[in-house]
PDB file of C-alpha atoms in Angstrom:
ATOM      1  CA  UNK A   1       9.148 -34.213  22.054  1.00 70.00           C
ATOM      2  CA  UNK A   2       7.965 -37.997  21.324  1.00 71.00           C
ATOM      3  CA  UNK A   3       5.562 -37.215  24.134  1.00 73.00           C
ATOM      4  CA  UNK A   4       4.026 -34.394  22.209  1.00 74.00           C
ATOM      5  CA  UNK A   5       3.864 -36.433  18.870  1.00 73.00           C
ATOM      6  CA  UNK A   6       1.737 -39.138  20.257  1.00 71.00           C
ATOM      7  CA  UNK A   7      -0.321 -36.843  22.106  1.00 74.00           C
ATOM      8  CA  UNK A   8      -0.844 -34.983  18.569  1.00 74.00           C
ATOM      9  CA  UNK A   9      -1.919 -38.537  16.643  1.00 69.00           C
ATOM     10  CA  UNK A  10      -3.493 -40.117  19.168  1.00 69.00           C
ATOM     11  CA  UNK A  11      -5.589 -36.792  19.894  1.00 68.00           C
ATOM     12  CA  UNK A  12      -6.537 -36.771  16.259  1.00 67.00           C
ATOM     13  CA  UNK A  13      -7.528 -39.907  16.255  1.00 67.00           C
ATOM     14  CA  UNK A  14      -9.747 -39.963  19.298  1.00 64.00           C
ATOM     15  CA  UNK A  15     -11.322 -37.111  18.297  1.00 67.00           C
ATOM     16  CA  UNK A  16     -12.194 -38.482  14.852  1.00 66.00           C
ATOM     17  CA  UNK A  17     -14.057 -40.935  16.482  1.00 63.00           C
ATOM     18  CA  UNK A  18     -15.826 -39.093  18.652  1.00 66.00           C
ATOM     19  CA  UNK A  19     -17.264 -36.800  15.563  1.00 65.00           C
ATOM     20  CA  UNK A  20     -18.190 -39.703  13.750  1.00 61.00           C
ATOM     21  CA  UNK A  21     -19.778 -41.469  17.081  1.00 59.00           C
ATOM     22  CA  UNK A  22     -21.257 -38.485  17.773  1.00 56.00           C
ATOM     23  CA  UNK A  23     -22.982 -37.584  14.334  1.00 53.00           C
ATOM     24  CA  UNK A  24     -24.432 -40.963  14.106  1.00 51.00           C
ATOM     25  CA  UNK A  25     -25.552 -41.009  17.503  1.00 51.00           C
ATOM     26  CA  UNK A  26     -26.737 -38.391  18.696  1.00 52.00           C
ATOM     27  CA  UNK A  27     -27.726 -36.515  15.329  1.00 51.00           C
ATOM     28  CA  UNK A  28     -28.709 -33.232  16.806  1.00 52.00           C
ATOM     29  CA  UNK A  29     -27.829 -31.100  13.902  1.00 52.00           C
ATOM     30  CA  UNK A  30     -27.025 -28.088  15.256  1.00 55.00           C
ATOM     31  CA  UNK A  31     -23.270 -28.441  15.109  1.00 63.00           C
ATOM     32  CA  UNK A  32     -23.294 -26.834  11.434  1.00 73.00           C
ATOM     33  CA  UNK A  33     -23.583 -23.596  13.341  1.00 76.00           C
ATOM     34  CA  UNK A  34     -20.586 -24.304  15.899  1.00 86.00           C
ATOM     35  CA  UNK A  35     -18.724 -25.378  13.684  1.00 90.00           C
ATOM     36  CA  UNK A  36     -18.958 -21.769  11.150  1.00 91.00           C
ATOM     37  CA  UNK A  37     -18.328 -20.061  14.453  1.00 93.00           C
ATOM     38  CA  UNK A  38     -15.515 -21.869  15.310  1.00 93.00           C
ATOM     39  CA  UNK A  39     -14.266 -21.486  11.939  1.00 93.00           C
ATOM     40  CA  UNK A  40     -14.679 -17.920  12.114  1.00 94.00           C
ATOM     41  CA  UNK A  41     -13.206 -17.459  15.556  1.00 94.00           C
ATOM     42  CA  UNK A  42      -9.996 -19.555  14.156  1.00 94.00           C
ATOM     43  CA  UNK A  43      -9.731 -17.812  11.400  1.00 94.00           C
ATOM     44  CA  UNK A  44     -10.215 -14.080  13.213  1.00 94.00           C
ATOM     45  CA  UNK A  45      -7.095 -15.533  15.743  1.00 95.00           C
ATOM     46  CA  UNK A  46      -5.424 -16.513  12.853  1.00 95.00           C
ATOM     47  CA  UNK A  47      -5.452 -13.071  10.802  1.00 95.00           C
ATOM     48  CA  UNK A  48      -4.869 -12.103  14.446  1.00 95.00           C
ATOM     49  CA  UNK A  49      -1.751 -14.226  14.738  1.00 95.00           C
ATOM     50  CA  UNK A  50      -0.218 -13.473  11.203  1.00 95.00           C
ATOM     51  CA  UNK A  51      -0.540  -9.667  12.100  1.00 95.00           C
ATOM     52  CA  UNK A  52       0.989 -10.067  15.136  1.00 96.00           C
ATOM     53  CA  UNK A  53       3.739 -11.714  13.405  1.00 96.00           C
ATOM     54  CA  UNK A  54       4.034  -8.988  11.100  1.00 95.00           C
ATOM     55  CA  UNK A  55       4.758  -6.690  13.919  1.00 96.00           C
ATOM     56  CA  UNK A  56       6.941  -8.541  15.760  1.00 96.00           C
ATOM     57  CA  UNK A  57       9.260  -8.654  12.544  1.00 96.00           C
ATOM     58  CA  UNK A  58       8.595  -4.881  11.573  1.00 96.00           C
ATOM     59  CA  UNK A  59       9.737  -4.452  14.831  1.00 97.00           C
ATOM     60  CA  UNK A  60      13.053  -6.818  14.934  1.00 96.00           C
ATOM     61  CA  UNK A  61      14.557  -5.252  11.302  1.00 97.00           C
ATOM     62  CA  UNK A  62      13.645  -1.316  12.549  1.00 96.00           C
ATOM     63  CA  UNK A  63      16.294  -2.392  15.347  1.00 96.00           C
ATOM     64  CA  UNK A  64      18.636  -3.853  12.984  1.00 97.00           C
ATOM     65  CA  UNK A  65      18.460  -0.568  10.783  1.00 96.00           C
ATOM     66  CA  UNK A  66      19.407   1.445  13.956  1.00 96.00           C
ATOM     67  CA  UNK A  67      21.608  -0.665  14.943  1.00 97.00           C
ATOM     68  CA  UNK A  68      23.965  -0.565  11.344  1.00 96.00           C
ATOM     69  CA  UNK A  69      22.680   3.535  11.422  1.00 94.00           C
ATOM     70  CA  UNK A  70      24.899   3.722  14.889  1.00 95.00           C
ATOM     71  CA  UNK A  71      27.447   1.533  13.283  1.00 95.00           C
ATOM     72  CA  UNK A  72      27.586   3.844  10.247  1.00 93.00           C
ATOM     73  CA  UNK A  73      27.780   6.965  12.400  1.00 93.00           C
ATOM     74  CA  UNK A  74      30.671   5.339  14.572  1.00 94.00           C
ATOM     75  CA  UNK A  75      32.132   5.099  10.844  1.00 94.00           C
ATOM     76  CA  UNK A  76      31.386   8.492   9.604  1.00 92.00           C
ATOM     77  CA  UNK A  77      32.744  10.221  13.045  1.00 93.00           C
ATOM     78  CA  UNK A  78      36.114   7.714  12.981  1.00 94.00           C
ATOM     79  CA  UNK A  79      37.050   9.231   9.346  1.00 93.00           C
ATOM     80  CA  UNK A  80      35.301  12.259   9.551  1.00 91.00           C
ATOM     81  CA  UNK A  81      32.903  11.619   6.549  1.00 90.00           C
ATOM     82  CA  UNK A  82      29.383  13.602   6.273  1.00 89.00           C
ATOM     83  CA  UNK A  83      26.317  12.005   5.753  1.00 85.00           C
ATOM     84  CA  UNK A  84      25.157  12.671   2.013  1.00 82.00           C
ATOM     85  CA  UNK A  85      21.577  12.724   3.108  1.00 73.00           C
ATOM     86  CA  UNK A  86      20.278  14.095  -0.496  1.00 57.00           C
ATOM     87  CA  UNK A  87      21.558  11.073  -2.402  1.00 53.00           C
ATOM     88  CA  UNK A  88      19.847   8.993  -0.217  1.00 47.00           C
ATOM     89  CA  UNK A  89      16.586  10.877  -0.566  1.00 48.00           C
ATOM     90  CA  UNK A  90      16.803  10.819  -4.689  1.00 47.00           C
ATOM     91  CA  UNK A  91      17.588   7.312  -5.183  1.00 49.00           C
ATOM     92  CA  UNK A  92      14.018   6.195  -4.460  1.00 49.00           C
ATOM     93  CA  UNK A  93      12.584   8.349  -6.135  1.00 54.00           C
ATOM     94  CA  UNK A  94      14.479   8.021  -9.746  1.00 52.00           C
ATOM     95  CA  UNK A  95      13.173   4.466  -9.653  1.00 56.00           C
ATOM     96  CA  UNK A  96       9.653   3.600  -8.665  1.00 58.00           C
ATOM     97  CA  UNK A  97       8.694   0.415  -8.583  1.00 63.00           C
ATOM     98  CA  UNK A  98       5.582   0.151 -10.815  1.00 62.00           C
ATOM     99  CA  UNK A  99       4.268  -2.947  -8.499  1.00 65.00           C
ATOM    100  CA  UNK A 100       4.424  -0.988  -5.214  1.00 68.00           C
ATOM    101  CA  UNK A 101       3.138   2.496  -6.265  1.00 71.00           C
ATOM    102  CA  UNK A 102       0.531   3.834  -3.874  1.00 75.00           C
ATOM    103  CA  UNK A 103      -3.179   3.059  -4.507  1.00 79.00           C
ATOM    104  CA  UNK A 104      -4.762   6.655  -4.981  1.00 81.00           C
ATOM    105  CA  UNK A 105      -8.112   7.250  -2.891  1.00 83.00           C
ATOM    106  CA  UNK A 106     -11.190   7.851  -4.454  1.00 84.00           C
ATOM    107  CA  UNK A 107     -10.812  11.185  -3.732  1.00 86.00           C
ATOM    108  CA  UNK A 108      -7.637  11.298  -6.033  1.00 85.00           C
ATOM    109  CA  UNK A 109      -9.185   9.870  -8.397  1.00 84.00           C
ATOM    110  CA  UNK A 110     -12.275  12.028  -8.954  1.00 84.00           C
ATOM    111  CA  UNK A 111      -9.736  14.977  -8.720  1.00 83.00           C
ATOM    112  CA  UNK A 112      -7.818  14.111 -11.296  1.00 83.00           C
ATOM    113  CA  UNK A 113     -11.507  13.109 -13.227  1.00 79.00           C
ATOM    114  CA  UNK A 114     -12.439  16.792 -12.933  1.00 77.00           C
ATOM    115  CA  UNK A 115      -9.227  18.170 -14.289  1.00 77.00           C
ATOM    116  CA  UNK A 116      -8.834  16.178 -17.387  1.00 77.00           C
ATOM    117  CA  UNK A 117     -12.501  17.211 -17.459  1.00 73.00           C
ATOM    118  CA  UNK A 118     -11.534  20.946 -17.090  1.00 72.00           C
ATOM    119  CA  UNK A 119      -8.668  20.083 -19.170  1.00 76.00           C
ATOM    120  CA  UNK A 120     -10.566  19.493 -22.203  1.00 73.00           C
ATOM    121  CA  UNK A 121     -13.321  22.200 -21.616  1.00 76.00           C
ATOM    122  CA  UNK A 122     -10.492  24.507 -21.378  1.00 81.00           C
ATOM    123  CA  UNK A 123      -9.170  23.298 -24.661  1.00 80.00           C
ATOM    124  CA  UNK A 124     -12.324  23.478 -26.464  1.00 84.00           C
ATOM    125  CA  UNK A 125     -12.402  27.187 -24.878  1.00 86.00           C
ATOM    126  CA  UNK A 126      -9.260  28.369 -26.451  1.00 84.00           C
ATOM    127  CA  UNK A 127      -9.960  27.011 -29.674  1.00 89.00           C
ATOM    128  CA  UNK A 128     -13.008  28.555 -29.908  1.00 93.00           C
ATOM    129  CA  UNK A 129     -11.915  31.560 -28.948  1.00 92.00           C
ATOM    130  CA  UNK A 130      -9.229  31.667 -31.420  1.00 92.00           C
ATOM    131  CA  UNK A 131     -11.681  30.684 -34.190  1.00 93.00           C
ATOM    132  CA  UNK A 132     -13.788  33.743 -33.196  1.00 94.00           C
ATOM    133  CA  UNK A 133     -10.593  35.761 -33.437  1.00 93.00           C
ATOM    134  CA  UNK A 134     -10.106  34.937 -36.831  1.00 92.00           C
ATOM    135  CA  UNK A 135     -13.454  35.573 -37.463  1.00 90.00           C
ATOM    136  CA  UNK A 136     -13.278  39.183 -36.191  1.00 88.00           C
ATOM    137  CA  UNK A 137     -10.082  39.758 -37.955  1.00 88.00           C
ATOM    138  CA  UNK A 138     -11.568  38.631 -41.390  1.00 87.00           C
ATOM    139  CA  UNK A 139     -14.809  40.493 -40.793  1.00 86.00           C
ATOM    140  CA  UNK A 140     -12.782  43.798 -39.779  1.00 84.00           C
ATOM    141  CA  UNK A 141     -10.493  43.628 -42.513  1.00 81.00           C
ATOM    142  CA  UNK A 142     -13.328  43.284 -44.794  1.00 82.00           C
ATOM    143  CA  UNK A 143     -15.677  46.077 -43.636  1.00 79.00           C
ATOM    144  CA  UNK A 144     -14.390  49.637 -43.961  1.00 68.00           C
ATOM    145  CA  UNK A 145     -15.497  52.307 -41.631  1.00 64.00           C
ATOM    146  CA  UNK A 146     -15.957  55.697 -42.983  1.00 60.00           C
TER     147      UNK A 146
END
């Protein structure tokens, strides 16, 4: 462990120095471009890394949730209880969290776009078919066919 310590400081160090030697040496100026591709390749293995990570957990608490599921069921069949799978299924559902909703595609979107917009043509329809009702109803109750 000390081993690995000095190896990290001293590394550090030495290679500080040999950037700054380096740069006023040799002064070749094309390291600006190494150094955005190195940048980029660290951080593509580090989004690579972190989602990896994310896995590897996902992965370790689906195990623990089948693991207390069997340890439930063991329950369940040792005092002959039933599984109330319909409570379960409602309690997520009674409160969503407003945070964690899912995003709606743009698809979604311009559906539900297209029926407010049918939405209000269809209002405007009824109302002015009622008017014209009315109108017919006033105009037939004041002409008199003979």
């Amino acid at each position: 462990m000390a081993a690995f310590i000095a190896k990290q400081m001293v590394g550090n160090q030495l290679s500080a120095v040999k950037d700054a030697a380096g740069g006023a040496v040799g002064g070749d100026g094309g390291d600006d471009g190494d150094d955005k591709e190195k940048a980029e390749e660290e951080e593509r293995e580090r989004q690579e890394a972190i989602r990896e990570a994310e896995e590897r957990r996902k992965e370790k608490h689906r195990k623990m949730e089948e693991e207390r599921e069997k340890m439930r069921q063991d329950i369940r069949d040792k005092y002959n209880i039933k599984k109330k799978e319909e409570i379960v299924e409602a309690a997520p559902q009674e409160e969503p969290n407003p945070l964690m909703r899912k995003k709606k595609t743009p698809e979604e979107l311009a559906a539900e776009a297209e029926q407010e917009e049918l939405d209000d043509f269809t209002k405007l329809k009824n109302q002015i078919e009622t008017q014209v009702n009315e109108l017919k109803t006033q105009i037939e109750g004041k002409c008199v066919m003979q």
